[in-house]
mmCIF file of C-alpha atoms in Angstrom:
data_model
loop_
_atom_site.group_PDB
_atom_site.id
_atom_site.type_symbol
_atom_site.label_atom_id
_atom_site.label_comp_id
_atom_site.label_asym_id
_atom_site.label_seq_id
_atom_site.Cartn_x
_atom_site.Cartn_y
_atom_site.Cartn_z
ATOM 1 C CA MET X 1 10.791 18.503 16.754
ATOM 2 C CA MET X 2 9.284 17.873 20.134
ATOM 3 C CA ARG X 3 5.724 16.654 20.354
ATOM 4 C CA HIS X 4 3.680 15.412 23.248
ATOM 5 C CA GLY X 5 6.512 16.426 25.506
ATOM 6 C CA LEU X 6 6.591 15.452 29.137
ATOM 7 C CA LEU X 7 8.145 17.771 31.671
ATOM 8 C CA SER X 8 8.203 17.242 35.387
ATOM 9 C CA ARG X 9 10.202 18.762 38.175
ATOM 10 C CA GLY X 10 10.770 17.935 41.813
ATOM 11 C CA HIS X 11 13.106 18.575 44.653
ATOM 12 C CA GLY X 12 15.542 16.610 46.684
ATOM 13 C CA THR X 13 18.120 17.350 49.287
ATOM 14 C CA GLY X 14 19.784 20.520 48.121
ATOM 15 C CA PHE X 15 19.052 20.124 44.383
ATOM 16 C CA VAL X 16 16.315 20.402 41.825
ATOM 17 C CA TYR X 17 15.927 17.636 39.271
ATOM 18 C CA GLU X 18 14.152 17.761 35.941
ATOM 19 C CA VAL X 19 12.948 14.972 33.677
ATOM 20 C CA ALA X 20 12.141 15.654 30.024
ATOM 21 C CA SER X 21 10.776 13.356 27.390
ATOM 22 C CA ASP X 22 10.152 14.048 23.712
ATOM 23 C CA TYR X 23 8.976 10.775 22.242
ATOM 24 C CA GLY X 24 11.312 8.699 24.286
ATOM 25 C CA ARG X 25 14.316 10.887 25.093
ATOM 26 C CA VAL X 26 14.618 10.400 28.795
ATOM 27 C CA GLY X 27 17.224 11.805 31.115
ATOM 28 C CA ILE X 28 17.937 13.652 34.304
ATOM 29 C CA LYS X 29 19.724 16.941 34.187
ATOM 30 C CA HIS X 30 20.845 18.898 37.236
ATOM 31 C CA VAL X 31 19.649 22.425 37.744
ATOM 32 C CA GLN X 32 21.318 25.038 39.853
ATOM 33 C CA PRO X 33 20.878 24.474 43.585
ATOM 34 C CA SER X 34 17.688 25.881 44.956
ATOM 35 C CA THR X 35 15.959 26.055 48.239
ATOM 36 C CA ARG X 36 13.084 23.853 49.282
ATOM 37 C CA ARG X 37 10.807 26.871 49.247
ATOM 38 C CA ALA X 38 11.498 27.509 45.591
ATOM 39 C CA CYS X 39 10.889 23.878 44.823
ATOM 40 C CA PHE X 40 7.418 23.993 46.283
ATOM 41 C CA ARG X 41 6.522 26.749 43.872
ATOM 42 C CA GLU X 42 6.942 24.339 40.967
ATOM 43 C CA GLN X 43 3.653 23.447 39.336
ATOM 44 C CA ARG X 44 2.395 19.892 39.378
ATOM 45 C CA PRO X 45 2.511 18.080 36.011
ATOM 46 C CA PHE X 46 -0.655 18.207 33.871
ATOM 47 C CA GLY X 47 -2.711 19.790 36.657
ATOM 48 C CA SER X 48 -2.642 16.665 38.764
ATOM 49 C CA THR X 49 -4.008 16.880 42.293
ATOM 50 C CA SER X 50 -1.433 14.470 43.649
ATOM 51 C CA THR X 51 1.961 15.601 44.893
ATOM 52 C CA LEU X 52 4.939 14.290 42.970
ATOM 53 C CA ARG X 53 7.313 12.476 45.312
ATOM 54 C CA PRO X 54 11.016 12.990 44.612
ATOM 55 C CA PRO X 55 13.173 9.905 44.198
ATOM 56 C CA LYS X 56 15.671 8.966 46.798
ATOM 57 C CA LYS X 57 18.581 9.498 44.459
ATOM 58 C CA VAL X 58 19.291 10.802 41.005
ATOM 59 C CA PHE X 59 19.599 8.078 38.396
ATOM 60 C CA SER X 60 21.189 8.083 35.008
ATOM 61 C CA ARG X 61 19.876 6.883 31.665
ATOM 62 C CA PRO X 62 19.057 3.126 31.689
ATOM 63 C CA ASP X 63 21.845 0.908 30.436
ATOM 64 C CA SER X 64 19.439 -0.798 28.044
ATOM 65 C CA ALA X 65 18.919 2.423 26.124
ATOM 66 C CA LYS X 66 20.216 2.574 22.587
ATOM 67 C CA ARG X 67 20.592 5.953 20.955
ATOM 68 C CA ILE X 68 19.586 6.479 17.342
ATOM 69 C CA THR X 69 20.316 9.901 15.917
ATOM 70 C CA GLY X 70 19.406 11.636 12.723
ATOM 71 C CA ASN X 71 18.496 14.984 11.239
ATOM 72 C CA PHE X 72 14.773 14.365 11.513
ATOM 73 C CA ALA X 73 14.368 13.005 15.050
ATOM 74 C CA GLN X 74 16.240 11.870 18.147
ATOM 75 C CA TYR X 75 14.970 9.252 20.497
ATOM 76 C CA GLU X 76 16.065 6.573 22.893
ATOM 77 C CA ALA X 77 15.233 3.010 21.940
ATOM 78 C CA PRO X 78 14.977 0.793 25.018
ATOM 79 C CA GLN X 79 15.427 -2.920 25.086
ATOM 80 C CA GLY X 80 12.158 -3.583 23.265
ATOM 81 C CA LEU X 81 13.444 -1.903 20.090
ATOM 82 C CA ARG X 82 16.848 -3.516 19.771
ATOM 83 C CA SER X 83 15.589 -5.358 16.702
ATOM 84 C CA LEU X 84 15.545 -2.071 14.776
ATOM 85 C CA PRO X 85 18.597 -2.168 12.491
ATOM 86 C CA THR X 86 20.638 1.000 12.773
ATOM 87 C CA GLY X 87 22.036 0.498 9.273
ATOM 88 C CA LEU X 88 18.624 0.810 7.675
ATOM 89 C CA GLU X 89 17.889 3.901 9.751
ATOM 90 C CA ASN X 90 21.125 5.545 8.644
ATOM 91 C CA GLU X 91 20.423 4.549 5.050
ATOM 92 C CA LEU X 92 16.981 6.114 5.306
ATOM 93 C CA LEU X 93 18.328 9.383 6.643
ATOM 94 C CA SER X 94 21.137 9.575 4.089
ATOM 95 C CA LYS X 95 18.848 8.915 1.122
ATOM 96 C CA ALA X 96 16.197 11.300 2.382
ATOM 97 C CA ARG X 97 18.826 13.977 2.949
ATOM 98 C CA ALA X 98 20.140 13.461 -0.583
ATOM 99 C CA VAL X 99 16.664 14.017 -2.017
ATOM 100 C CA ILE X 100 15.670 17.010 0.084
ATOM 101 C CA GLU X 101 19.003 18.849 0.086
ATOM 102 C CA SER X 102 19.706 18.308 -3.625
ATOM 103 C CA PRO X 103 19.867 21.633 -5.526
ATOM 104 C CA THR X 104 18.705 19.922 -8.718
ATOM 105 C CA ILE X 105 15.708 17.794 -9.588
ATOM 106 C CA PRO X 106 16.309 14.323 -8.099
ATOM 107 C CA GLU X 107 15.998 11.292 -10.307
ATOM 108 C CA THR X 108 12.889 9.164 -9.917
ATOM 109 C CA VAL X 109 15.050 6.148 -9.064
ATOM 110 C CA VAL X 110 16.670 8.025 -6.164
ATOM 111 C CA VAL X 111 13.283 9.030 -4.755
ATOM 112 C CA GLU X 112 12.006 5.473 -5.059
ATOM 113 C CA GLU X 113 15.081 4.140 -3.229
ATOM 114 C CA ALA X 114 14.499 6.581 -0.363
ATOM 115 C CA LEU X 115 10.848 5.565 -0.082
ATOM 116 C CA GLN X 116 11.843 1.905 -0.307
ATOM 117 C CA ALA X 117 14.079 2.432 2.734
ATOM 118 C CA CYS X 118 11.093 3.971 4.521
ATOM 119 C CA GLU X 119 8.951 0.993 3.570
ATOM 120 C CA ASP X 120 11.576 -1.470 4.846
ATOM 121 C CA LEU X 121 11.670 0.279 8.220
ATOM 122 C CA ALA X 122 7.870 0.464 8.282
ATOM 123 C CA GLN X 123 7.594 -3.280 7.734
ATOM 124 C CA ILE X 124 9.976 -3.883 10.639
ATOM 125 C CA LEU X 125 8.030 -1.580 12.935
ATOM 126 C CA ALA X 126 4.616 -2.821 11.772
ATOM 127 C CA GLY X 127 5.151 -6.207 13.383
ATOM 128 C CA ASP X 128 5.383 -4.610 16.834
ATOM 129 C CA ALA X 129 3.659 -1.287 16.301
ATOM 130 C CA PRO X 130 1.578 0.361 19.056
ATOM 131 C CA PRO X 131 -2.181 0.900 18.686
ATOM 132 C CA ALA X 132 -3.633 3.809 16.790
ATOM 133 C CA PRO X 133 -2.744 7.276 18.111
ATOM 134 C CA GLN X 134 -6.337 8.004 19.069
ATOM 135 C CA ASP X 135 -6.345 4.949 21.334
ATOM 136 C CA ILE X 136 -3.150 5.924 23.174
ATOM 137 C CA ASN X 137 -2.508 9.345 24.622
ATOM 138 C CA ILE X 138 1.157 9.779 25.395
ATOM 139 C CA ASP X 139 0.406 12.865 27.459
ATOM 140 C CA ILE X 140 -1.253 10.795 30.160
ATOM 141 C CA ILE X 141 1.873 8.746 30.897
ATOM 142 C CA PRO X 142 2.668 9.840 34.451
ATOM 143 C CA ALA X 143 6.043 11.392 35.044
ATOM 144 C CA SER X 144 6.460 9.142 38.072
ATOM 145 C CA ASN X 145 6.896 6.218 35.654
ATOM 146 C CA LEU X 146 10.037 7.910 34.390
ATOM 147 C CA LEU X 147 11.330 8.910 37.823
ATOM 148 C CA SER X 148 11.004 5.603 39.621
ATOM 149 C CA LEU X 149 12.710 3.212 37.231
ATOM 150 C CA GLU X 150 15.811 2.957 39.424
ATOM 151 C CA GLU X 151 13.748 2.549 42.587
ATOM 152 C CA ASN X 152 11.824 -0.420 41.232
ATOM 153 C CA LYS X 153 14.803 -2.464 40.101
ATOM 154 C CA GLY X 154 14.020 -5.117 42.657
ATOM 155 C CA ASN X 155 10.391 -5.457 41.524
ATOM 156 C CA PRO X 156 10.312 -7.188 38.107
ATOM 157 C CA LYS X 157 6.600 -6.508 37.612
ATOM 158 C CA LYS X 158 6.886 -2.771 38.185
ATOM 159 C CA GLN X 159 10.098 -2.647 36.213
ATOM 160 C CA SER X 160 8.399 -4.266 33.216
ATOM 161 C CA GLN X 161 5.573 -1.730 33.409
ATOM 162 C CA LYS X 162 8.015 1.171 33.372
ATOM 163 C CA GLU X 163 9.975 -0.335 30.502
ATOM 164 C CA ALA X 164 6.710 -0.828 28.632
ATOM 165 C CA SER X 165 5.902 2.869 29.017
ATOM 166 C CA LEU X 166 9.306 3.863 27.667
ATOM 167 C CA THR X 167 9.055 1.295 24.878
ATOM 168 C CA LEU X 168 5.708 2.761 23.834
ATOM 169 C CA VAL X 169 7.175 6.257 23.648
ATOM 170 C CA ALA X 170 10.200 5.030 21.700
ATOM 171 C CA LYS X 171 8.052 3.111 19.241
ATOM 172 C CA ASN X 172 5.996 6.217 18.531
ATOM 173 C CA ALA X 173 9.225 8.138 18.007
ATOM 174 C CA ALA X 174 10.458 5.563 15.489
ATOM 175 C CA LEU X 175 7.127 5.582 13.688
ATOM 176 C CA GLN X 176 7.110 9.368 13.621
ATOM 177 C CA LEU X 177 10.641 9.414 12.206
ATOM 178 C CA VAL X 178 9.749 7.190 9.253
ATOM 179 C CA SER X 179 6.383 8.890 8.667
ATOM 180 C CA SER X 180 7.752 12.434 8.687
ATOM 181 C CA THR X 181 10.662 11.439 6.443
ATOM 182 C CA ALA X 182 8.355 9.948 3.811
ATOM 183 C CA TYR X 183 6.112 13.008 4.009
ATOM 184 C CA GLN X 184 9.032 15.392 3.513
ATOM 185 C CA ILE X 185 10.207 13.428 0.479
ATOM 186 C CA VAL X 186 6.817 13.467 -1.257
ATOM 187 C CA THR X 187 6.018 17.111 -0.473
ATOM 188 C CA ASP X 188 9.427 18.398 -1.548
ATOM 189 C CA PRO X 189 8.858 20.866 -4.416
ATOM 190 C CA LYS X 190 11.634 19.316 -6.507
ATOM 191 C CA VAL X 191 10.123 15.812 -6.413
ATOM 192 C CA PHE X 192 7.799 14.837 -9.239
ATOM 193 C CA VAL X 193 5.269 12.405 -7.780
ATOM 194 C CA THR X 194 4.672 9.450 -10.092
ATOM 195 C CA PRO X 195 1.996 6.777 -9.534
ATOM 196 C CA ARG X 196 4.668 4.393 -8.221
ATOM 197 C CA ILE X 197 5.977 6.981 -5.745
ATOM 198 C CA LEU X 198 2.414 7.669 -4.600
ATOM 199 C CA SER X 199 1.800 3.948 -4.155
ATOM 200 C CA MET X 200 4.972 3.538 -2.096
ATOM 201 C CA TYR X 201 4.039 6.486 0.121
ATOM 202 C CA VAL X 202 0.561 5.090 0.761
ATOM 203 C CA ASN X 203 2.052 1.702 1.624
ATOM 204 C CA VAL X 204 4.491 3.280 4.092
ATOM 205 C CA GLN X 205 1.855 5.298 5.927
ATOM 206 C CA SER X 206 -0.554 2.347 5.920
ATOM 207 C CA LEU X 207 2.047 0.123 7.564
ATOM 208 C CA LEU X 208 2.757 2.810 10.157
ATOM 209 C CA GLY X 209 -0.940 3.371 10.871
ATOM 210 C CA ARG X 210 -0.774 7.084 9.990
ATOM 211 C CA PRO X 211 -3.257 7.705 7.139
ATOM 212 C CA GLY X 212 -4.091 11.284 8.134
ATOM 213 C CA SER X 213 -2.068 12.819 5.304
ATOM 214 C CA PHE X 214 -3.705 10.848 2.473
ATOM 215 C CA PRO X 215 -6.307 13.480 1.443
ATOM 216 C CA GLU X 216 -3.635 16.181 1.351
ATOM 217 C CA ILE X 217 -1.226 14.042 -0.677
ATOM 218 C CA PHE X 218 -3.968 12.989 -3.112
ATOM 219 C CA LYS X 219 -4.826 16.633 -3.803
ATOM 220 C CA LEU X 220 -1.143 17.468 -4.059
ATOM 221 C CA TYR X 221 -0.666 14.646 -6.572
ATOM 222 C CA ALA X 222 -3.121 16.319 -8.959
ATOM 223 C CA SER X 223 -2.143 19.956 -8.422
ATOM 224 C CA LYS X 224 1.550 19.924 -7.463
ATOM 225 C CA PRO X 225 3.658 22.168 -9.748
ATOM 226 C CA ILE X 226 5.808 20.146 -12.135
ATOM 227 C CA PRO X 227 9.543 20.987 -12.057
ATOM 228 C CA LYS X 228 11.103 21.644 -15.454
ATOM 229 C CA SER X 229 14.325 19.765 -16.057
ATOM 230 C CA GLY X 230 17.374 21.672 -17.213
ATOM 231 C CA THR X 231 16.413 24.972 -15.561
ATOM 232 C CA THR X 232 18.587 26.841 -13.022
ATOM 233 C CA PRO X 233 17.041 27.901 -10.749
ATOM 234 C CA ILE X 234 14.352 25.297 -11.031
ATOM 235 C CA ARG X 235 11.216 26.526 -12.769
ATOM 236 C CA PHE X 236 7.787 24.980 -12.374
ATOM 237 C CA SER X 237 4.768 24.562 -14.608
ATOM 238 C CA THR X 238 1.200 24.580 -13.322
ATOM 239 C CA PRO X 239 -0.623 21.302 -14.079
ATOM 240 C CA ASN X 240 -4.294 20.816 -14.836
ATOM 241 C CA PRO X 241 -5.835 18.877 -11.913
ATOM 242 C CA LYS X 242 -8.656 17.656 -14.176
ATOM 243 C CA LYS X 243 -6.379 15.883 -16.634
ATOM 244 C CA PRO X 244 -6.999 12.112 -16.846
ATOM 245 C CA SER X 245 -3.367 11.468 -15.937
ATOM 246 C CA ALA X 246 -3.907 13.247 -12.599
ATOM 247 C CA HIS X 247 -6.404 10.668 -11.304
ATOM 248 C CA ILE X 248 -5.676 8.488 -8.285
ATOM 249 C CA PRO X 249 -5.440 4.814 -9.338
ATOM 250 C CA LEU X 250 -8.184 2.713 -7.796
ATOM 251 C CA PRO X 251 -5.835 0.194 -6.062
ATOM 252 C CA ILE X 252 -4.066 3.065 -4.302
ATOM 253 C CA ALA X 253 -7.390 4.577 -3.233
ATOM 254 C CA ASN X 254 -8.534 1.212 -1.872
ATOM 255 C CA THR X 255 -5.312 0.821 0.118
ATOM 256 C CA ALA X 256 -5.720 4.304 1.576
ATOM 257 C CA LEU X 257 -9.347 3.613 2.520
ATOM 258 C CA THR X 258 -8.362 0.353 4.219
ATOM 259 C CA ALA X 259 -5.838 2.215 6.361
ATOM 260 C CA ALA X 260 -8.406 4.900 7.228
ATOM 261 C CA ILE X 261 -10.936 2.236 8.233
ATOM 262 C CA ARG X 262 -8.366 0.595 10.499
ATOM 263 C CA PHE X 263 -7.736 4.017 12.019
ATOM 264 C CA ARG X 264 -11.471 4.176 12.860
ATOM 265 C CA ASN X 265 -11.825 7.751 11.655
ATOM 266 C CA LEU X 266 -15.077 8.270 9.748
ATOM 267 C CA PRO X 267 -14.380 11.841 8.507
ATOM 268 C CA LEU X 268 -10.974 10.708 7.263
ATOM 269 C CA CYS X 269 -12.595 7.879 5.299
ATOM 270 C CA PHE X 270 -14.882 10.303 3.482
ATOM 271 C CA ASP X 271 -11.995 12.704 2.879
ATOM 272 C CA VAL X 272 -10.094 9.873 1.192
ATOM 273 C CA ILE X 273 -13.116 9.165 -0.999
ATOM 274 C CA GLU X 274 -13.598 12.832 -1.888
ATOM 275 C CA SER X 275 -9.958 13.316 -2.857
ATOM 276 C CA SER X 276 -9.666 10.121 -4.918
ATOM 277 C CA VAL X 277 -12.684 8.607 -6.683
ATOM 278 C CA CYS X 278 -14.823 11.765 -6.463
ATOM 279 C CA ALA X 279 -12.229 13.946 -8.174
ATOM 280 C CA PRO X 280 -13.049 15.105 -11.728
ATOM 281 C CA ALA X 281 -9.829 13.566 -13.043
ATOM 282 C CA PHE X 282 -10.888 10.102 -11.881
ATOM 283 C CA ARG X 283 -14.292 10.301 -13.578
ATOM 284 C CA ILE X 284 -12.829 11.628 -16.816
ATOM 285 C CA SER X 285 -10.225 8.873 -16.773
ATOM 286 C CA LYS X 286 -12.879 6.220 -16.161
ATOM 287 C CA PHE X 287 -14.970 7.523 -19.061
ATOM 288 C CA LEU X 288 -11.997 7.478 -21.426
ATOM 289 C CA ARG X 289 -10.860 4.015 -20.349
ATOM 290 C CA LYS X 290 -14.215 2.248 -20.283
ATOM 291 C CA ALA X 291 -16.779 4.282 -22.213
ATOM 292 C CA PHE X 292 -14.872 6.061 -24.947
ATOM 293 C CA ILE X 293 -14.728 3.061 -27.298
ATOM 294 C CA PRO X 294 -18.428 2.080 -26.867
ATOM 295 C CA VAL X 295 -19.555 5.695 -27.315
ATOM 296 C CA SER X 296 -17.360 6.112 -30.394
ATOM 297 C CA ALA X 297 -18.785 2.879 -31.819
ATOM 298 C CA ALA X 298 -22.334 4.125 -31.177
ATOM 299 C CA VAL X 299 -21.585 7.389 -33.007
ATOM 300 C CA LEU X 300 -19.991 5.661 -35.997
ATOM 301 C CA ALA X 301 -22.498 2.800 -36.121
ATOM 302 C CA PRO X 302 -25.085 4.547 -38.354
ATOM 303 C CA PHE X 303 -22.476 5.302 -41.028
ATOM 304 C CA ALA X 304 -21.133 1.743 -40.948
ATOM 305 C CA ILE X 305 -24.650 0.294 -41.060
ATOM 306 C CA HIS X 306 -25.549 2.467 -44.060
ATOM 307 C CA GLN X 307 -22.519 1.206 -45.972
ATOM 308 C CA LEU X 308 -23.399 -2.371 -45.090
ATOM 309 C CA ALA X 309 -27.034 -1.876 -46.137
ATOM 310 C CA SER X 310 -26.021 -0.377 -49.510
ATOM 311 C CA GLN X 311 -23.806 -3.373 -50.214
ATOM 312 C CA LEU X 312 -26.544 -5.864 -49.289
ATOM 313 C CA ALA X 313 -29.048 -4.086 -51.528
ATOM 314 C CA VAL X 314 -26.906 -4.897 -54.584
ATOM 315 C CA TYR X 315 -27.295 -8.667 -54.047
ATOM 316 C CA GLN X 316 -31.127 -8.641 -54.334
ATOM 317 C CA SER X 317 -33.393 -8.168 -57.358
ATOM 318 C CA THR X 318 -36.884 -8.163 -55.870
ATOM 319 C CA MET X 319 -37.134 -4.404 -55.212
ATOM 320 C CA ASP X 320 -35.504 -1.104 -56.022
ATOM 321 C CA THR X 321 -31.946 -0.725 -54.761
ATOM 322 C CA GLN X 322 -32.648 2.489 -52.826
ATOM 323 C CA LEU X 323 -35.728 0.990 -51.158
ATOM 324 C CA ALA X 324 -33.786 -2.119 -50.198
ATOM 325 C CA THR X 325 -30.988 0.031 -48.779
ATOM 326 C CA ARG X 326 -33.432 1.939 -46.567
ATOM 327 C CA MET X 327 -35.069 -1.295 -45.374
ATOM 328 C CA TYR X 328 -31.771 -2.976 -44.574
ATOM 329 C CA PHE X 329 -30.507 0.180 -42.858
ATOM 330 C CA GLY X 330 -33.605 0.526 -40.680
ATOM 331 C CA GLY X 331 -33.641 -3.128 -39.661
ATOM 332 C CA ILE X 332 -29.957 -3.393 -38.778
ATOM 333 C CA LEU X 333 -29.963 -0.044 -36.953
ATOM 334 C CA ALA X 334 -33.016 -1.041 -34.905
ATOM 335 C CA TYR X 335 -31.391 -4.334 -33.879
ATOM 336 C CA VAL X 336 -28.087 -2.710 -32.879
ATOM 337 C CA SER X 337 -29.831 0.121 -31.009
ATOM 338 C CA PHE X 338 -32.167 -2.188 -29.112
ATOM 339 C CA THR X 339 -29.331 -4.513 -28.091
ATOM 340 C CA SER X 340 -27.127 -1.600 -27.025
ATOM 341 C CA VAL X 341 -29.851 -0.046 -24.875
ATOM 342 C CA ILE X 342 -30.505 -3.361 -23.133
ATOM 343 C CA GLY X 343 -26.793 -3.739 -22.412
ATOM 344 C CA TYR X 344 -26.520 -0.156 -21.152
ATOM 345 C CA VAL X 345 -29.446 -0.610 -18.765
ATOM 346 C CA ALA X 346 -28.065 -3.925 -17.519
ATOM 347 C CA ILE X 347 -24.631 -2.437 -16.792
ATOM 348 C CA THR X 348 -25.851 0.731 -15.079
ATOM 349 C CA THR X 349 -28.554 -0.938 -12.951
ATOM 350 C CA SER X 350 -26.696 -4.062 -11.809
ATOM 351 C CA ASN X 351 -26.757 -4.436 -8.023
ATOM 352 C CA ASP X 352 -25.273 -7.867 -7.370
ATOM 353 C CA GLN X 353 -22.119 -6.225 -5.973
ATOM 354 C CA MET X 354 -24.069 -4.053 -3.502
ATOM 355 C CA ASP X 355 -24.181 -5.052 0.150
ATOM 356 C CA ARG X 356 -25.622 -2.347 2.420
ATOM 357 C CA VAL X 357 -25.485 0.829 0.311
ATOM 358 C CA THR X 358 -27.718 1.140 -2.759
ATOM 359 C CA TRP X 359 -28.747 3.942 -5.078
ATOM 360 C CA ALA X 360 -31.818 6.029 -4.324
ATOM 361 C CA GLN X 361 -34.705 6.022 -6.754
ATOM 362 C CA GLY X 362 -34.405 8.654 -9.454
ATOM 363 C CA THR X 363 -30.616 8.595 -9.674
ATOM 364 C CA PRO X 364 -29.632 8.808 -13.373
ATOM 365 C CA MET X 365 -28.180 5.634 -14.798
ATOM 366 C CA TYR X 366 -25.057 7.344 -16.095
ATOM 367 C CA GLU X 367 -24.418 8.806 -12.654
ATOM 368 C CA ARG X 368 -24.796 5.354 -11.115
ATOM 369 C CA TRP X 369 -22.176 3.976 -13.439
ATOM 370 C CA ILE X 370 -19.664 6.825 -13.185
ATOM 371 C CA ARG X 371 -19.943 6.922 -9.360
ATOM 372 C CA GLU X 372 -19.925 3.182 -8.719
ATOM 373 C CA GLU X 373 -16.468 3.263 -7.076
ATOM 374 C CA GLU X 374 -17.712 5.934 -4.673
ATOM 375 C CA ARG X 375 -20.701 3.796 -3.706
ATOM 376 C CA MET X 376 -18.478 0.742 -3.357
ATOM 377 C CA MET X 377 -16.165 2.521 -0.923
ATOM 378 C CA ILE X 378 -19.052 3.842 1.175
ATOM 379 C CA ASP X 379 -20.396 0.290 1.221
ATOM 380 C CA ARG X 380 -17.058 -0.865 2.652
ATOM 381 C CA ILE X 381 -17.265 1.815 5.353
ATOM 382 C CA ALA X 382 -20.787 0.726 6.287
ATOM 383 C CA GLY X 383 -19.653 -2.884 6.499
ATOM 384 C CA ALA X 384 -16.745 -1.935 8.773
ATOM 385 C CA TRP X 385 -18.797 0.279 11.112
ATOM 386 C CA GLY X 386 -21.893 -1.920 11.317
ATOM 387 C CA PHE X 387 -22.603 -5.386 12.657
ATOM 388 C CA GLN X 388 -21.007 -8.259 10.792
ATOM 389 C CA GLN X 389 -23.936 -10.606 11.456
ATOM 390 C CA ARG X 390 -26.606 -10.188 8.817
ATOM 391 C CA SER X 391 -29.332 -10.873 11.380
ATOM 392 C CA LYS X 392 -28.331 -7.760 13.376
ATOM 393 C CA ARG X 393 -28.187 -5.344 10.473
ATOM 394 C CA GLY X 394 -30.415 -2.343 10.957
ATOM 395 C CA GLU X 395 -29.942 -2.283 14.736
ATOM 396 C CA GLU X 396 -26.858 -0.033 14.731
ATOM 397 C CA THR X 397 -27.061 3.186 16.745
ATOM 398 C CA GLY X 398 -24.728 5.954 17.760
ATOM 399 C CA PRO X 399 -23.519 9.301 16.407
ATOM 400 C CA ASP X 400 -21.070 7.736 13.944
ATOM 401 C CA TRP X 401 -23.746 5.547 12.430
ATOM 402 C CA GLU X 402 -26.247 8.380 12.184
ATOM 403 C CA GLY X 403 -23.598 10.566 10.569
ATOM 404 C CA LEU X 404 -22.798 7.791 8.110
ATOM 405 C CA ARG X 405 -26.475 7.458 7.218
ATOM 406 C CA GLU X 406 -26.778 11.210 6.680
ATOM 407 C CA LEU X 407 -23.635 11.450 4.548
ATOM 408 C CA THR X 408 -24.847 8.497 2.485
ATOM 409 C CA GLY X 409 -28.221 10.123 1.885
ATOM 410 C CA MET X 410 -26.588 13.364 0.736
ATOM 411 C CA ARG X 411 -24.959 11.384 -2.083
ATOM 412 C CA ARG X 412 -28.233 9.953 -3.433
ATOM 413 C CA MET X 413 -27.597 6.644 -1.730
ATOM 414 C CA ILE X 414 -29.557 4.636 0.823
ATOM 415 C CA LEU X 415 -28.020 2.804 3.745
ATOM 416 C CA ASP X 416 -29.837 -0.456 4.597
ATOM 417 C CA ARG X 417 -32.732 -0.156 2.232
ATOM 418 C CA THR X 418 -35.683 -1.837 3.931
ATOM 419 C CA ASP X 419 -37.077 -3.811 1.001
ATOM 420 C CA LEU X 420 -33.656 -5.326 0.290
ATOM 421 C CA MET X 421 -32.905 -6.554 3.826
ATOM 422 C CA ASP X 422 -33.243 -10.192 4.805
ATOM 423 C CA GLY X 423 -36.826 -11.170 5.583
ATOM 424 C CA MET X 424 -38.304 -7.925 4.256
ATOM 425 C CA GLN X 425 -38.897 -8.934 0.632
#
């Protein structure tokens, strides 16, 4: 699949040459002889106002190029990528092919091995990975950089610049190969995505610096049809996306948010939050894990207290047994209720963990507790986009910051509450 392709044409003495690049595949191929007049009708690359000078002679592919082939991508790895082990790349392609082309439901172990191969390659590429895609536009690499490599052999400085351009394209091709392979594995209808598989996928894309697919994969994790084993052809069952088992684990959501913050994409950060901790499955799971036992104890407490009060009333002789039971029951119930309410208020209104994002006045206490992970993640975003020095907080400007403030306010939260800032108490 060719993306960000480069295509340039020029003319020489009695021939037309053509240079094509699709993420690093560079080469010269001869075209049928043409006249100089026909050559001048060729359009300039990318609408440039400068005329493309033809090279003095046609050159072949650089000797330092190393070809890596596979079913998912083809690219040329120049000298800067010789550290990429071809064995791991072949292992990745073979395992991914076994998962995708399998007519039956693949075993979870096989899927994990394929993603582990992706993660191994991602760790190798992460040490020398290029900047984020939004910081580098491959389309602006001039075609003259590809055409003049042979001419500049005698100039080491220019030669290094040209090799750097090719190395950048090849690195992006290698990153795209691993990223697209992991994506195809997870989105394959036959693959049942477990929490471990989801964690491995998030780790791979985080290492590659490509977190754009996280919101889609998180929604797919909760709503992807489940393949039924032992059926030919494979039949699928529709899951309930609100089931507690369909929630995104908090460590995985935090890893995805960290990658989105490094990508410096504010809408992507909020999409990760919406598809993970804001999903109904996550809130139901949190209630069952942390509040089900206390709520059940509160419901059963009156019955247990009544039994305890009736037993205590037997050991006294100063008043009627029924009167003593009612007195013991009222006293113990009042003590337990008062203590429970104090604990509930303390848990739901605690703000020691808050940095720049706090709850607005009037937000229900239960909502504060059930949405605390959402507030925590928005607080992390505010800390990453704003000044790190506490003395400069509140001085941030710009469209991103204003959008962050607006999105925070729409969620009943306040960014940089005035009475909580340093020196404003």
